Tab-separated table of C-alpha atoms and ligand atoms in Angstrom:
chain	number	residue	atom	x	y	z
A	1	MET	CA	-15.953	-65.093	219.801
A	2	ARG	CA	-12.409	-65.408	218.376
A	3	ALA	CA	-11.909	-68.553	216.243
A	4	ILE	CA	-10.624	-71.415	218.436
A	5	GLN	CA	-7.171	-72.874	217.532
A	6	MET	CA	-5.429	-75.868	218.904
A	7	VAL	CA	-2.574	-73.460	219.535
A	8	ASP	CA	-3.112	-69.748	218.909
A	9	LEU	CA	0.265	-68.424	217.846
A	10	LYS	CA	-1.171	-65.401	215.979
A	11	GLN	CA	-2.825	-64.025	219.046
A	12	GLN	CA	0.197	-64.674	221.181
A	13	TYR	CA	2.423	-62.895	218.613
A	14	ALA	CA	0.168	-59.831	218.645
A	15	LYS	CA	1.034	-59.236	222.205
A	16	ILE	CA	4.831	-59.420	221.773
A	17	LYS	CA	5.010	-58.126	218.223
A	18	ASN	CA	7.106	-55.038	219.020
A	19	GLU	CA	9.695	-56.917	220.991
A	20	VAL	CA	9.901	-59.857	218.549
A	21	ASP	CA	10.175	-57.570	215.493
A	22	ALA	CA	12.848	-55.483	217.109
A	23	ALA	CA	14.921	-58.607	218.085
A	24	VAL	CA	14.590	-60.165	214.651
A	25	HIS	CA	15.613	-56.897	212.915
A	26	GLU	CA	18.602	-56.616	215.177
A	27	VAL	CA	19.808	-60.041	213.904
A	28	ILE	CA	19.269	-58.941	210.290
A	29	ASP	CA	21.104	-55.660	210.854
A	30	SER	CA	24.007	-57.593	212.463
A	31	ALA	CA	24.070	-60.145	209.659
A	32	ALA	CA	25.245	-62.726	212.291
A	33	PHE	CA	22.730	-65.243	211.164
A	34	ILE	CA	24.562	-68.303	212.504
A	35	ASN	CA	26.073	-68.509	215.943
A	36	GLY	CA	25.371	-64.874	216.563
A	37	LYS	CA	25.013	-63.060	219.911
A	38	ALA	CA	21.331	-63.903	220.110
A	39	VAL	CA	22.234	-67.651	220.287
A	40	THR	CA	24.850	-67.279	222.992
A	41	ASP	CA	22.546	-64.962	224.955
A	42	PHE	CA	19.723	-67.476	224.707
A	43	SER	CA	21.893	-70.401	225.831
A	44	THR	CA	23.015	-68.373	228.801
A	45	SER	CA	19.495	-67.274	229.811
A	46	LEU	CA	18.088	-70.754	229.375
A	47	SER	CA	20.828	-72.348	231.476
A	48	LYS	CA	20.064	-69.823	234.218
A	49	TYR	CA	16.295	-70.405	233.921
A	50	LEU	CA	16.710	-74.233	234.144
A	51	GLY	CA	19.568	-74.235	236.679
A	52	ILE	CA	21.809	-76.328	234.458
A	53	LYS	CA	25.489	-75.828	233.583
A	54	HIS	CA	25.369	-76.397	229.827
A	55	VAL	CA	22.807	-75.675	227.190
A	56	ILE	CA	23.794	-76.719	223.705
A	57	PRO	CA	21.444	-75.340	221.095
A	58	CYS	CA	20.663	-77.439	217.952
A	59	ALA	CA	18.291	-77.525	215.015
A	60	ASN	CA	15.309	-79.409	216.432
A	61	GLY	CA	14.212	-81.717	219.222
A	62	THR	CA	14.706	-84.848	217.128
A	63	ASP	CA	18.347	-83.924	216.442
A	64	ALA	CA	18.757	-83.186	220.148
A	65	LEU	CA	17.905	-86.792	220.912
A	66	GLN	CA	20.086	-88.136	218.107
A	67	ILE	CA	23.107	-86.040	219.123
A	68	SER	CA	22.703	-87.212	222.751
A	69	MET	CA	22.758	-90.890	221.812
A	70	MET	CA	25.768	-90.286	219.552
A	71	ALA	CA	27.683	-88.373	222.153
A	72	LEU	CA	27.034	-91.059	224.764
A	73	GLY	CA	28.778	-93.500	222.370
A	74	LEU	CA	25.842	-95.909	222.059
A	75	GLN	CA	26.690	-98.698	219.623
A	76	PRO	CA	24.482	-100.669	217.198
A	77	GLY	CA	22.558	-103.298	218.993
A	78	ASP	CA	22.639	-101.426	222.349
A	79	GLU	CA	19.111	-101.396	223.823
A	80	VAL	CA	17.367	-98.193	224.668
A	81	ILE	CA	14.213	-98.277	226.809
A	82	THR	CA	11.443	-95.829	225.838
A	83	PRO	CA	7.712	-95.537	226.346
A	84	SER	CA	5.662	-96.759	223.396
A	85	PHE	CA	3.079	-94.040	224.057
A	86	THR	CA	5.047	-90.996	222.848
A	87	TYR	CA	5.707	-88.866	219.770
A	88	VAL	CA	7.597	-90.880	217.088
A	89	ALA	CA	10.797	-88.812	217.317
A	90	THR	CA	11.765	-90.353	220.672
A	91	THR	CA	11.801	-93.867	219.352
A	92	GLU	CA	12.760	-93.132	215.681
A	93	VAL	CA	16.239	-91.809	216.405
A	94	VAL	CA	16.992	-95.047	218.378
A	95	ALA	CA	16.257	-97.031	215.237
A	96	LEU	CA	18.031	-94.553	212.982
A	97	LEU	CA	21.273	-95.127	214.883
A	98	ARG	CA	20.763	-98.891	214.629
A	99	LEU	CA	20.243	-99.097	218.365
A	100	LYS	CA	17.411	-101.359	219.585
A	101	PRO	CA	14.302	-99.544	220.831
A	102	VAL	CA	12.686	-101.449	223.672
A	103	PHE	CA	9.160	-100.269	224.277
A	104	VAL	CA	7.542	-100.233	227.715
A	105	GLU	CA	4.291	-99.248	229.308
A	106	VAL	CA	3.205	-96.020	230.703
A	107	ASP	CA	1.203	-95.312	233.869
A	108	GLN	CA	-2.490	-95.165	232.966
A	109	GLU	CA	-3.083	-92.021	235.045
A	110	THR	CA	-0.005	-89.930	234.441
A	111	PHE	CA	0.673	-91.034	230.825
A	112	CYS	CA	4.408	-91.226	231.668
A	113	ILE	CA	6.771	-94.215	231.653
A	114	ASP	CA	6.170	-96.844	234.338
A	115	PRO	CA	9.343	-97.502	236.428
A	116	ALA	CA	8.215	-101.116	237.212
A	117	ALA	CA	8.031	-101.708	233.405
A	118	ILE	CA	11.541	-100.378	232.938
A	119	GLU	CA	12.997	-102.778	235.595
A	120	LYS	CA	11.425	-105.693	233.784
A	121	ALA	CA	12.734	-104.656	230.405
A	122	ILE	CA	16.389	-104.387	231.469
A	123	THR	CA	18.813	-106.880	229.881
A	124	PRO	CA	22.658	-107.042	229.779
A	125	LYS	CA	22.458	-105.004	226.502
A	126	THR	CA	20.438	-102.144	228.016
A	127	LYS	CA	22.388	-98.904	227.864
A	128	ALA	CA	19.885	-96.035	228.301
A	129	ILE	CA	16.464	-95.054	229.412
A	130	VAL	CA	14.511	-92.210	227.606
A	131	PRO	CA	11.700	-91.009	229.754
A	132	VAL	CA	9.274	-88.570	228.145
A	133	HIS	CA	7.629	-85.848	230.187
A	134	LEU	CA	4.509	-86.352	228.224
A	135	TYR	CA	1.958	-83.565	227.746
A	136	GLY	CA	3.852	-81.440	230.159
A	137	GLN	CA	3.839	-83.758	233.155
A	138	ALA	CA	7.145	-84.792	234.797
A	139	ALA	CA	7.942	-88.500	234.618
A	140	PRO	CA	8.718	-90.186	237.999
A	141	MET	CA	12.408	-89.189	237.769
A	142	GLU	CA	13.480	-90.235	241.267
A	143	GLU	CA	12.564	-93.904	240.628
A	144	ILE	CA	13.988	-93.773	237.146
A	145	MET	CA	17.329	-92.368	238.339
A	146	GLN	CA	17.478	-95.033	240.994
A	147	ILE	CA	16.963	-97.815	238.407
A	148	ALA	CA	19.587	-96.171	236.224
A	149	LYS	CA	22.069	-96.042	238.975
A	150	LYS	CA	21.586	-99.614	240.021
A	151	HIS	CA	22.085	-100.881	236.425
A	152	ASN	CA	24.651	-98.290	235.321
A	153	LEU	CA	22.378	-96.794	232.570
A	154	PHE	CA	22.272	-93.336	230.948
A	155	VAL	CA	19.071	-91.309	231.212
A	156	ILE	CA	18.071	-88.941	228.381
A	157	GLU	CA	15.001	-86.953	229.376
A	158	ASP	CA	12.848	-86.035	226.399
A	159	ASN	CA	11.623	-82.677	227.646
A	160	ALA	CA	10.201	-81.511	224.357
A	161	GLN	CA	6.710	-81.119	225.828
A	162	ALA	CA	7.625	-79.944	229.347
A	163	ILE	CA	10.081	-77.129	229.337
A	164	GLY	CA	9.525	-75.110	232.522
A	165	SER	CA	7.977	-78.104	234.356
A	166	SER	CA	9.699	-79.363	237.557
A	167	TYR	CA	10.015	-82.502	239.589
A	168	THR	CA	9.778	-82.551	243.386
A	169	TYR	CA	11.916	-85.267	245.151
A	170	LYS	CA	10.587	-86.993	248.257
A	171	ASP	CA	12.966	-84.881	250.346
A	172	GLY	CA	11.427	-81.666	248.968
A	173	THR	CA	14.280	-80.833	246.443
A	174	VAL	CA	12.834	-79.304	243.293
A	175	LYS	CA	14.526	-79.601	239.942
A	176	LYS	CA	13.435	-78.514	236.541
A	177	THR	CA	12.575	-81.299	234.071
A	178	GLY	CA	15.394	-81.915	231.598
A	179	THR	CA	18.085	-81.242	234.221
A	180	ILE	CA	17.854	-84.543	236.230
A	181	GLY	CA	19.078	-87.263	233.825
A	182	THR	CA	22.478	-87.601	232.221
A	183	ILE	CA	21.151	-85.389	229.409
A	184	GLY	CA	17.928	-83.486	228.806
A	185	THR	CA	16.646	-82.588	225.319
A	186	THR	CA	13.999	-80.153	224.112
A	187	SER	CA	12.276	-78.801	220.991
A	188	PHE	CA	11.395	-75.239	220.152
A	189	PHE	CA	8.904	-76.272	217.426
A	190	PRO	CA	6.400	-73.371	217.166
A	191	SER	CA	3.548	-75.150	219.067
A	192	LYS	CA	5.721	-76.297	221.919
A	193	ASN	CA	5.465	-74.439	225.294
A	194	LEU	CA	8.575	-72.463	224.403
A	195	GLY	CA	8.340	-72.315	220.631
A	196	CYS	CA	10.287	-70.256	218.048
A	197	TYR	CA	9.106	-69.261	214.577
A	198	GLY	CA	10.640	-72.158	212.697
A	199	ASP	CA	12.654	-75.184	213.974
A	200	GLY	CA	14.894	-75.280	217.032
A	201	GLY	CA	16.064	-77.541	219.829
A	202	ALA	CA	18.548	-77.811	222.713
A	203	ILE	CA	20.376	-80.250	224.824
A	204	PHE	CA	21.108	-79.857	228.558
A	205	THR	CA	23.804	-81.376	230.824
A	206	ASN	CA	25.722	-80.676	233.981
A	207	ASP	CA	28.697	-82.833	232.832
A	208	ASP	CA	31.488	-80.698	231.368
A	209	ALA	CA	33.167	-83.482	229.338
A	210	LEU	CA	29.804	-84.581	227.905
A	211	ALA	CA	28.924	-80.957	227.019
A	212	GLY	CA	32.118	-80.745	224.990
A	213	LEU	CA	31.269	-83.964	223.177
A	214	LEU	CA	27.627	-82.866	222.536
A	215	LYS	CA	28.872	-79.572	220.993
A	216	MET	CA	31.387	-81.425	218.916
A	217	VAL	CA	28.874	-84.015	217.551
A	218	ALA	CA	26.425	-81.155	216.722
A	219	ASN	CA	29.198	-79.413	214.747
A	220	HIS	CA	30.593	-82.086	212.338
A	221	GLY	CA	32.615	-83.725	215.140
A	222	GLN	CA	34.888	-80.719	215.042
A	223	SER	CA	37.341	-80.170	217.959
A	224	LYS	CA	38.962	-77.085	216.416
A	225	ARG	CA	38.302	-75.537	213.069
A	226	TYR	CA	38.667	-78.075	210.304
A	227	TYR	CA	39.884	-80.819	212.707
A	228	HIS	CA	37.153	-83.502	212.905
A	229	ASP	CA	37.656	-86.045	215.660
A	230	VAL	CA	34.392	-87.962	215.499
A	231	VAL	CA	31.575	-88.451	213.033
A	232	GLY	CA	28.944	-85.856	213.850
A	233	CYS	CA	26.245	-84.000	212.135
A	234	ASN	CA	25.322	-80.352	211.354
A	235	SER	CA	22.648	-79.140	213.726
A	236	ARG	CA	22.353	-75.441	214.623
A	237	LEU	CA	19.810	-73.064	216.144
A	238	ASP	CA	19.911	-69.968	213.952
A	239	SER	CA	20.213	-66.475	215.369
A	240	MET	CA	16.688	-65.371	214.223
A	241	GLN	CA	15.030	-68.257	216.132
A	242	ALA	CA	17.208	-67.527	219.097
A	243	ALA	CA	16.092	-63.817	219.025
A	244	VAL	CA	12.441	-64.907	219.104
A	245	LEU	CA	13.239	-67.388	221.923
A	246	ASN	CA	14.983	-64.645	223.942
A	247	VAL	CA	11.708	-62.682	224.012
A	248	LYS	CA	9.555	-65.709	224.685
A	249	LEU	CA	11.800	-67.196	227.484
A	250	LYS	CA	11.017	-64.115	229.520
A	251	LYS	CA	7.321	-64.875	229.208
A	252	LEU	CA	7.555	-68.636	229.734
A	253	ASP	CA	6.348	-68.710	233.344
A	254	GLU	CA	3.483	-66.333	232.481
A	255	TYR	CA	2.642	-68.721	229.510
A	256	ILE	CA	2.665	-71.737	231.823
A	257	SER	CA	0.332	-69.956	234.251
A	258	ALA	CA	-2.101	-69.218	231.412
A	259	ARG	CA	-2.036	-72.935	230.342
A	260	ARG	CA	-2.583	-74.040	233.917
A	261	SER	CA	-5.561	-71.639	234.304
A	262	ALA	CA	-7.114	-73.056	231.180
A	263	ALA	CA	-6.522	-76.584	232.595
A	264	ASP	CA	-8.176	-75.518	235.868
A	265	TYR	CA	-11.254	-74.408	233.974
A	266	TYR	CA	-11.401	-77.658	232.093
A	267	ASP	CA	-10.886	-79.723	235.302
A	268	ASN	CA	-13.583	-77.893	237.197
A	269	THR	CA	-16.119	-78.198	234.438
A	270	PHE	CA	-15.496	-81.975	233.875
A	271	ALA	CA	-14.960	-82.895	237.551
A	272	GLY	CA	-16.735	-86.060	238.579
A	273	HIS	CA	-18.204	-86.843	235.212
A	274	PRO	CA	-18.633	-90.648	234.929
A	275	LYS	CA	-17.423	-90.847	231.281
A	276	ILE	CA	-14.576	-88.275	231.516
A	277	THR	CA	-11.295	-88.645	233.314
A	278	THR	CA	-9.413	-85.334	233.521
A	279	PRO	CA	-5.605	-85.440	233.464
A	280	LYS	CA	-4.082	-86.443	236.745
A	281	ARG	CA	-1.577	-83.919	238.185
A	282	ALA	CA	1.043	-86.111	239.823
A	283	SER	CA	2.067	-84.831	243.228
A	284	TYR	CA	5.783	-84.719	242.287
A	285	SER	CA	5.109	-82.894	238.976
A	286	HIS	CA	4.524	-79.226	238.229
A	287	HIS	CA	2.252	-79.821	235.206
A	288	VAL	CA	2.841	-77.311	232.397
A	289	PHE	CA	0.037	-78.601	230.142
A	290	HIS	CA	1.606	-78.815	226.732
A	291	GLN	CA	-1.593	-80.760	226.052
A	292	TYR	CA	-4.797	-81.046	227.952
A	293	THR	CA	-5.783	-84.746	227.378
A	294	LEU	CA	-8.944	-86.504	228.515
A	295	ILE	CA	-9.562	-90.188	228.797
A	296	LEU	CA	-13.113	-91.085	227.679
A	297	GLU	CA	-15.009	-94.188	228.543
A	298	GLY	CA	-18.268	-95.224	226.936
A	299	VAL	CA	-17.995	-92.413	224.475
A	300	ASP	CA	-17.112	-92.747	220.713
A	301	ARG	CA	-13.985	-90.723	220.895
A	302	ASP	CA	-13.606	-90.340	217.082
A	303	LYS	CA	-17.266	-89.228	216.751
A	304	LEU	CA	-16.644	-86.579	219.451
A	305	ASN	CA	-13.627	-85.346	217.453
A	306	GLU	CA	-15.905	-84.987	214.414
A	307	TYR	CA	-18.655	-83.361	216.396
A	308	LEU	CA	-16.301	-80.767	217.812
A	309	ALA	CA	-14.863	-80.060	214.347
A	310	SER	CA	-18.390	-79.448	213.079
A	311	LYS	CA	-18.597	-76.767	215.798
A	312	ASN	CA	-15.245	-75.259	214.751
A	313	ILE	CA	-13.447	-76.671	217.784
A	314	PRO	CA	-10.250	-78.423	216.900
A	315	SER	CA	-9.261	-81.541	218.948
A	316	MET	CA	-6.463	-84.027	218.420
A	317	ILE	CA	-5.632	-87.628	219.215
A	318	TYR	CA	-2.123	-87.742	220.638
A	319	TYR	CA	-1.290	-90.481	219.700
A	320	PRO	CA	-3.518	-92.791	217.695
A	321	VAL	CA	-0.839	-95.403	217.087
A	322	PRO	CA	1.750	-96.257	219.744
A	323	ALA	CA	5.357	-96.979	218.605
A	324	HIS	CA	5.052	-100.748	219.104
A	325	LYS	CA	2.276	-100.700	216.414
A	326	GLN	CA	4.043	-98.484	213.934
A	327	LYS	CA	5.196	-100.211	210.686
A	328	MET	CA	8.519	-98.500	211.097
A	329	PHE	CA	9.391	-100.704	214.003
A	330	ALA	CA	8.277	-104.078	212.543
A	331	GLU	CA	11.864	-105.142	212.132
A	332	PHE	CA	12.478	-104.443	215.820
A	333	GLY	CA	9.672	-106.849	216.779
A	334	GLY	CA	7.215	-104.078	217.312
A	335	GLY	CA	4.288	-106.297	216.539
A	336	SER	CA	5.133	-108.805	219.236
A	337	TYR	CA	4.715	-106.473	222.132
A	338	GLN	CA	1.750	-106.763	224.537
A	339	LEU	CA	1.224	-103.286	225.980
A	340	SER	CA	-2.378	-103.266	227.174
A	341	VAL	CA	-2.275	-99.936	229.035
A	342	THR	CA	-0.750	-98.160	226.030
A	343	ASP	CA	-3.305	-99.722	223.637
A	344	TRP	CA	-6.186	-98.902	226.039
A	345	LEU	CA	-5.058	-95.231	226.163
A	346	THR	CA	-4.573	-94.817	222.365
A	347	GLU	CA	-8.244	-95.779	221.988
A	348	ARG	CA	-9.567	-93.391	224.605
A	349	VAL	CA	-7.550	-90.167	224.693
A	350	ILE	CA	-8.448	-86.896	223.169
A	351	SER	CA	-6.687	-83.537	223.512
A	352	LEU	CA	-8.613	-80.275	223.645
A	353	PRO	CA	-7.373	-76.833	222.555
A	354	MET	CA	-4.606	-75.815	224.950
A	355	HIS	CA	-2.553	-72.592	224.584
A	356	THR	CA	-1.764	-69.319	226.192
A	357	GLU	CA	-4.561	-67.257	224.672
A	358	LEU	CA	-7.723	-69.247	225.633
A	359	ASP	CA	-10.388	-66.931	227.122
A	360	GLU	CA	-13.366	-67.796	229.249
A	361	GLU	CA	-15.827	-67.420	226.406
A	362	GLN	CA	-13.881	-69.992	224.333
A	363	LEU	CA	-13.451	-72.344	227.257
A	364	LYS	CA	-17.142	-72.271	228.012
A	365	TYR	CA	-17.977	-72.995	224.433
A	366	ILE	CA	-15.458	-75.844	224.263
A	367	THR	CA	-16.543	-77.495	227.529
A	368	SER	CA	-20.266	-77.149	226.889
A	369	SER	CA	-19.831	-78.679	223.377
A	370	VAL	CA	-17.918	-81.604	224.857
A	371	LEU	CA	-20.546	-82.193	227.512
A	372	GLU	CA	-23.360	-81.811	225.034
A	373	PHE	CA	-21.923	-84.631	222.995
A	374	VAL	CA	-20.898	-86.879	225.876
A	375	ASN	CA	-24.176	-86.546	227.715
A	376	ASN	CA	-26.264	-87.389	224.631
A	377	ASN	CA	-24.264	-90.247	223.163
B	1	PLP	C1	8.067	-82.405	219.307
B	1	PLP	C2	8.699	-83.599	220.049
B	1	PLP	C3	10.021	-84.095	219.637
B	1	PLP	C4	10.681	-83.546	218.401
B	1	PLP	O1	10.876	-82.241	218.254
B	1	PLP	P1	11.158	-81.614	216.779
B	1	PLP	O2	11.677	-80.276	217.134
B	1	PLP	O3	9.873	-81.607	216.070
B	1	PLP	O4	12.160	-82.453	216.114
B	1	PLP	C5	10.526	-85.029	220.340
B	1	PLP	N1	9.888	-85.662	221.369
B	1	PLP	C6	8.683	-85.288	221.789
B	1	PLP	C7	8.043	-85.948	222.917
B	1	PLP	C8	8.001	-84.246	221.080
B	1	PLP	O5	6.793	-83.845	221.505
């Protein structure tokens, strides 16, 4: 059996090596390392894939969030509502810009932000909501957009874990995640569902004026060469990364299918187990399984993690410490939050290997090892 990885990028590369190598060499031959043709080609292809007017590439998914908040003109002290149960980048940029992060609960079954909790957290200072499509599942966007409209708030969708996922409205309309809010952001970190071979990110919007501002902020606030209208930053996707992404974007739907098949295998094997809750697939969400995350009850989750490691099976806890308990946010009153669902989840979740290259032999070995531990402890 091939060694099991949390994400098997080597094996994935082996299948696209010729195409990737040729694309990267083309960039080197052209010497257009920054803002080259590969970057504009990629932006065009991705906007077509997503069905969005503007794709603004940038250096990583964290920058994408920061640039979005800068372009929206958020001011120090403005409140931004985010889930506490997320990767630190979502909440960190809020604090970095001296905005005030306001942490709310997620739904225990979908892991995504709870609309009722958003409503309760709104104050006159609230300016934006940042839903996260966690683990590849779409957040309940229709409800979130209704709340945003009612209270005149911006919505920035953190789509770093869910590119290619979609949301189905009650009337049957289907939209890709990241294209529903005021702005969508994503990351092309290598292990993401659409990953490059270094760092990368992008910002999406249908608003022409906002797209202009986002581009300007990402490029030193420049309106035309050497004329800088606003304070911005320097955040670029380089041509070599774009060249890799051009190859991988064509495979994205195939990659998503492979992830969903692995998830099906896991689901079927663990179905009905009294101690294991498999990830819910919300009816409105096309789950793209960035992570496959179980909730365990009556099982020592950390011991299972060690047991699997002893059998050469990696597993991860995403995330052991929610934002409201991070030292980083002490000055924002992090310690005073009572988020019982989030705390409950952080003690019980475990993510199993999930990638495009898992084969049946590996899945069988992983699931039987999990069951062996769970049934005997
Ligand atoms: C990965 C990730 C980011 C940040 O992306 P980087 O490219 O690593 O900066 C932001 N939000 C979420 C939810 C992520 O998973």
